[in-house]
Structures are given as C-alpha cells and as structure tokens.
Amino acid sequence: MPVSPASGPRSWRYRWLKWQAMAWLVIGDRRRAALVFDEMLARFPGDPYARMSRAHLRAQAGQKEGALDDYAQLLESHPRHGAAAWFNYGFLLEESGRYDDAEHAFRRAVELDPKLDRAWYGLGLVLIRAHRFDEAVQALKRNTELQPMSPYGWYQLARVHMDRHEPEEAAKIIRHLKGFEPKVAAQLERETGLAV
C-alpha cells in the first residue's frame, strides 16, 4: 500500500526525489528528471505534482499519448487540480483531433479560472471547428477582453465574423489591428478581400 508523500516514514524519500527532479530540470536534463518522476509515481501513484510534471515533460518530448494518459489520470483523481492542467489537457486533446473532449477540458479550465485567456482561445477554436459560431464569438470576445494586445484572438474573431457573413464586424477588427499589429491586419485584408 503506497504511503502518501506528506506523511509516514517515506516522506523524506518523497522530498529527496522531488529535489532530484528539480535539480535535473534546472540543469536541463529532462530525461533524468522524467526517470525521477517515474520513480515518484511508482512509490506515490496518486501524487499530483509528479503526475503533472511527467505529463508536461512527455508533452514537450512529443509523447502525446503518454501525456494525455497522465493528464487523464491526474484530472480523474484531482478534478479541481487547476485550470492550467485542464488547459494543457485540452490543448493536447485538440491536437489529437478529440474536439469534444477538448471542449470539455477548456470549459473546465475557464470554470476554474475565468481569467485564463488561453483557455477561452482554445475553446473558441474548438467551437469554430464545430461550426458553433455564436458560441465561438463569445469565447473569443472573452479572450480578447483578457488579452487585448494579442492578435490571435482578434484574427480568429474576424474570421468567425466572415463565416457569419458579417463583413462590417470583421472590418472593425481589421481597423483595430492596424493600430498594433499591421501585418495581421494586412493578412486579414488579403484573406477576406476587405480593403479597410
């Protein structure tokens, strides 16, 4: 029976493993850090820190299925673990083409942290893919409220307005982008055929 990291005679072992993993990460040896997280999870299978850390390393290494598995296990046992975990999970799900699951993950992320702009953006993207443009507009508007100087949400919002046959709304966004992202504004003009 595993002992929890916070209690029992093995708590020193947990702290030692955590320190080792952090040291390997500081010097840039992700492979050895991943091995330490593997050991931590073998000794303490329910530990959210080790599970999320290994998921993150697996995602960085391009091991998408392993990362998805780690996030799924983490969020099943700790559903309120954090908005960042739900966002990362949603991002990987979206990349894997699992759009319904990604939508659920992004919704959980914004439920836990309504100010997590990148989760609103991710939600907007999966809603666009589902042709749920009204909902996508709401998600992207929230993203641009939280991150007004990032061109990505504005760009997607203009594209959705064009899909909804609202060129005047897209033109407003192009004019707005000209003030701080003229290259993105020019790209939108070319793509939409709008000369603003």
Tab-separated table of C-alpha atoms in Angstrom:
chain	number	residue	atom	x	y	z
A	1	MET	CA	0.000	0.000	0.000
A	2	PRO	CA	1.557	3.342	-1.043
A	3	VAL	CA	2.308	5.889	1.628
A	4	SER	CA	1.175	9.432	0.968
A	5	PRO	CA	4.015	11.851	0.227
A	6	ALA	CA	3.025	14.143	3.070
A	7	SER	CA	3.091	11.538	5.822
A	8	GLY	CA	4.679	8.363	7.046
A	9	PRO	CA	8.253	7.173	7.208
A	10	ARG	CA	8.856	7.691	3.481
A	11	SER	CA	8.138	11.432	3.403
A	12	TRP	CA	11.894	12.122	3.407
A	13	ARG	CA	12.144	9.930	0.302
A	14	TYR	CA	9.457	11.962	-1.461
A	15	ARG	CA	11.208	15.244	-0.682
A	16	TRP	CA	14.537	13.806	-1.848
A	17	LEU	CA	13.040	12.619	-5.169
A	18	LYS	CA	11.321	15.947	-5.724
A	19	TRP	CA	14.586	17.783	-5.092
A	20	GLN	CA	16.414	15.478	-7.527
A	21	ALA	CA	13.812	16.042	-10.245
A	22	MET	CA	14.018	19.808	-9.827
A	23	ALA	CA	17.820	19.684	-9.928
A	24	TRP	CA	17.772	17.707	-13.194
A	25	LEU	CA	15.309	20.203	-14.651
A	26	VAL	CA	17.452	23.168	-13.601
A	27	ILE	CA	20.470	21.764	-15.440
A	28	GLY	CA	18.299	20.882	-18.434
A	29	ASP	CA	18.359	17.087	-18.258
A	30	ARG	CA	14.705	16.311	-18.902
A	31	ARG	CA	15.356	12.616	-19.490
A	32	ARG	CA	16.751	12.104	-15.980
A	33	ALA	CA	14.037	14.280	-14.466
A	34	ALA	CA	11.444	12.090	-16.209
A	35	LEU	CA	13.066	8.981	-14.701
A	36	VAL	CA	12.775	10.532	-11.241
A	37	PHE	CA	9.096	11.342	-11.853
A	38	ASP	CA	8.615	7.721	-12.937
A	39	GLU	CA	10.111	6.597	-9.630
A	40	MET	CA	7.981	9.061	-7.687
A	41	LEU	CA	4.835	7.726	-9.346
A	42	ALA	CA	5.888	4.130	-8.688
A	43	ARG	CA	6.257	4.943	-4.989
A	44	PHE	CA	3.450	7.518	-4.722
A	45	PRO	CA	0.973	6.781	-7.553
A	46	GLY	CA	-1.565	9.405	-6.508
A	47	ASP	CA	0.873	12.306	-6.298
A	48	PRO	CA	-0.469	15.207	-8.413
A	49	TYR	CA	2.878	17.049	-8.601
A	50	ALA	CA	4.734	14.082	-10.102
A	51	ARG	CA	1.844	13.205	-12.407
A	52	MET	CA	1.529	16.734	-13.816
A	53	SER	CA	5.287	17.166	-14.101
A	54	ARG	CA	5.649	13.920	-16.033
A	55	ALA	CA	2.707	14.860	-18.272
A	56	HIS	CA	4.383	18.174	-19.039
A	57	LEU	CA	7.717	16.519	-19.855
A	58	ARG	CA	6.029	13.927	-22.043
A	59	ALA	CA	4.191	16.647	-23.960
A	60	GLN	CA	7.448	18.549	-24.501
A	61	ALA	CA	9.103	15.353	-25.766
A	62	GLY	CA	6.294	14.761	-28.268
A	63	GLN	CA	4.942	11.760	-26.357
A	64	LYS	CA	1.367	12.920	-26.785
A	65	GLU	CA	-0.392	9.678	-25.798
A	66	GLY	CA	1.639	9.331	-22.608
A	67	ALA	CA	0.977	12.955	-21.711
A	68	LEU	CA	-2.745	12.536	-22.391
A	69	ASP	CA	-2.789	9.449	-20.175
A	70	ASP	CA	-1.038	11.299	-17.345
A	71	TYR	CA	-3.402	14.274	-17.581
A	72	ALA	CA	-6.441	11.970	-17.677
A	73	GLN	CA	-5.255	10.150	-14.532
A	74	LEU	CA	-4.412	13.409	-12.772
A	75	LEU	CA	-7.741	15.058	-13.532
A	76	GLU	CA	-9.773	11.945	-12.771
A	77	SER	CA	-8.351	11.746	-9.266
A	78	HIS	CA	-7.979	15.528	-8.752
A	79	PRO	CA	-10.685	17.195	-10.913
A	80	ARG	CA	-10.160	20.568	-9.262
A	81	HIS	CA	-6.364	20.359	-9.553
A	82	GLY	CA	-6.110	23.509	-11.566
A	83	ALA	CA	-7.119	25.392	-14.644
A	84	ALA	CA	-3.639	25.064	-16.167
A	85	ALA	CA	-3.857	21.263	-16.074
A	86	TRP	CA	-7.263	21.336	-17.753
A	87	PHE	CA	-5.953	23.779	-20.374
A	88	ASN	CA	-2.894	21.631	-21.129
A	89	TYR	CA	-5.108	18.559	-21.381
A	90	GLY	CA	-7.496	20.404	-23.717
A	91	PHE	CA	-4.625	21.593	-25.886
A	92	LEU	CA	-3.317	18.034	-26.323
A	93	LEU	CA	-6.820	16.713	-26.968
A	94	GLU	CA	-7.362	19.357	-29.636
A	95	GLU	CA	-4.030	18.494	-31.268
A	96	SER	CA	-5.129	14.837	-31.269
A	97	GLY	CA	-8.401	15.647	-33.025
A	98	ARG	CA	-10.541	14.849	-29.981
A	99	TYR	CA	-12.520	18.072	-30.229
A	100	ASP	CA	-15.493	17.190	-27.989
A	101	ASP	CA	-13.139	16.159	-25.190
A	102	ALA	CA	-11.049	19.288	-25.789
A	103	GLU	CA	-14.157	21.460	-25.478
A	104	HIS	CA	-14.966	19.834	-22.134
A	105	ALA	CA	-11.392	20.383	-20.889
A	106	PHE	CA	-11.330	24.048	-21.957
A	107	ARG	CA	-14.731	24.623	-20.314
A	108	ARG	CA	-13.418	23.115	-17.065
A	109	ALA	CA	-10.361	25.374	-17.297
A	110	VAL	CA	-12.428	28.571	-17.631
A	111	GLU	CA	-14.793	27.377	-14.928
A	112	LEU	CA	-11.847	27.079	-12.524
A	113	ASP	CA	-10.172	30.275	-13.748
A	114	PRO	CA	-12.420	32.616	-15.760
A	115	LYS	CA	-9.402	34.856	-16.450
A	116	LEU	CA	-7.357	32.169	-18.218
A	117	ASP	CA	-7.295	33.850	-21.624
A	118	ARG	CA	-5.626	30.993	-23.494
A	119	ALA	CA	-8.380	28.588	-22.396
A	120	TRP	CA	-11.010	30.941	-23.838
A	121	TYR	CA	-8.991	30.994	-27.057
A	122	GLY	CA	-8.772	27.194	-27.170
A	123	LEU	CA	-12.493	26.943	-26.515
A	124	GLY	CA	-13.129	29.384	-29.358
A	125	LEU	CA	-11.074	27.264	-31.748
A	126	VAL	CA	-12.912	24.023	-30.995
A	127	LEU	CA	-16.266	25.821	-31.277
A	128	ILE	CA	-15.241	27.205	-34.682
A	129	ARG	CA	-14.349	23.694	-35.797
A	130	ALA	CA	-17.831	22.559	-34.692
A	131	HIS	CA	-19.405	25.458	-36.657
A	132	ARG	CA	-20.914	26.818	-33.435
A	133	PHE	CA	-20.062	30.358	-34.407
A	134	ASP	CA	-22.264	32.214	-31.908
A	135	GLU	CA	-20.572	30.436	-29.002
A	136	ALA	CA	-17.166	30.877	-30.638
A	137	VAL	CA	-17.701	34.645	-30.849
A	138	GLN	CA	-18.473	34.771	-27.125
A	139	ALA	CA	-15.363	32.741	-26.226
A	140	LEU	CA	-13.101	34.794	-28.489
A	141	LYS	CA	-14.528	38.075	-27.208
A	142	ARG	CA	-13.685	36.942	-23.694
A	143	ASN	CA	-10.183	36.051	-24.881
A	144	THR	CA	-9.665	39.498	-26.441
A	145	GLU	CA	-11.004	41.233	-23.326
A	146	LEU	CA	-8.435	39.403	-21.228
A	147	GLN	CA	-5.603	39.692	-23.776
A	148	PRO	CA	-6.351	42.838	-25.810
A	149	MET	CA	-2.913	43.116	-27.430
A	150	SER	CA	-2.647	39.544	-28.681
A	151	PRO	CA	-3.505	39.306	-32.379
A	152	TYR	CA	-4.552	35.638	-32.328
A	153	GLY	CA	-7.958	36.057	-30.741
A	154	TRP	CA	-8.682	39.106	-32.884
A	155	TYR	CA	-7.674	37.237	-36.027
A	156	GLN	CA	-9.946	34.281	-35.249
A	157	LEU	CA	-12.772	36.610	-34.259
A	158	ALA	CA	-12.570	38.389	-37.624
A	159	ARG	CA	-12.597	35.027	-39.428
A	160	VAL	CA	-15.722	33.958	-37.498
A	161	HIS	CA	-17.465	37.211	-38.405
A	162	MET	CA	-16.720	36.474	-42.051
A	163	ASP	CA	-18.108	32.944	-41.640
A	164	ARG	CA	-21.242	34.512	-40.166
A	165	HIS	CA	-21.493	36.895	-43.154
A	166	GLU	CA	-20.730	39.947	-41.011
A	167	PRO	CA	-18.006	41.721	-43.001
A	168	GLU	CA	-18.626	45.030	-41.219
A	169	GLU	CA	-17.647	43.415	-37.884
A	170	ALA	CA	-14.536	41.891	-39.470
A	171	ALA	CA	-13.646	45.306	-40.912
A	172	LYS	CA	-13.850	46.856	-37.419
A	173	ILE	CA	-11.381	44.259	-36.173
A	174	ILE	CA	-9.018	44.899	-39.098
A	175	ARG	CA	-9.066	48.635	-38.326
A	176	HIS	CA	-8.395	47.846	-34.675
A	177	LEU	CA	-5.476	45.533	-35.556
A	178	LYS	CA	-3.890	48.179	-37.786
A	179	GLY	CA	-3.152	50.115	-34.600
A	180	PHE	CA	-0.865	47.476	-33.105
A	181	GLU	CA	-0.497	44.511	-35.495
A	182	PRO	CA	-0.434	45.871	-39.052
A	183	LYS	CA	0.909	42.598	-40.515
A	184	VAL	CA	-2.019	40.620	-39.134
A	185	ALA	CA	-4.417	43.315	-40.339
A	186	ALA	CA	-2.897	43.114	-43.837
A	187	GLN	CA	-3.175	39.323	-43.788
A	188	LEU	CA	-6.860	39.566	-42.881
A	189	GLU	CA	-7.421	42.088	-45.650
A	190	ARG	CA	-5.888	39.682	-48.164
A	191	GLU	CA	-7.803	36.657	-46.842
A	192	THR	CA	-11.173	38.375	-46.558
A	193	GLY	CA	-10.942	40.665	-49.563
A	194	LEU	CA	-11.836	43.610	-47.324
A	195	ALA	CA	-9.969	46.808	-48.086
A	196	VAL	CA	-10.151	48.815	-44.884
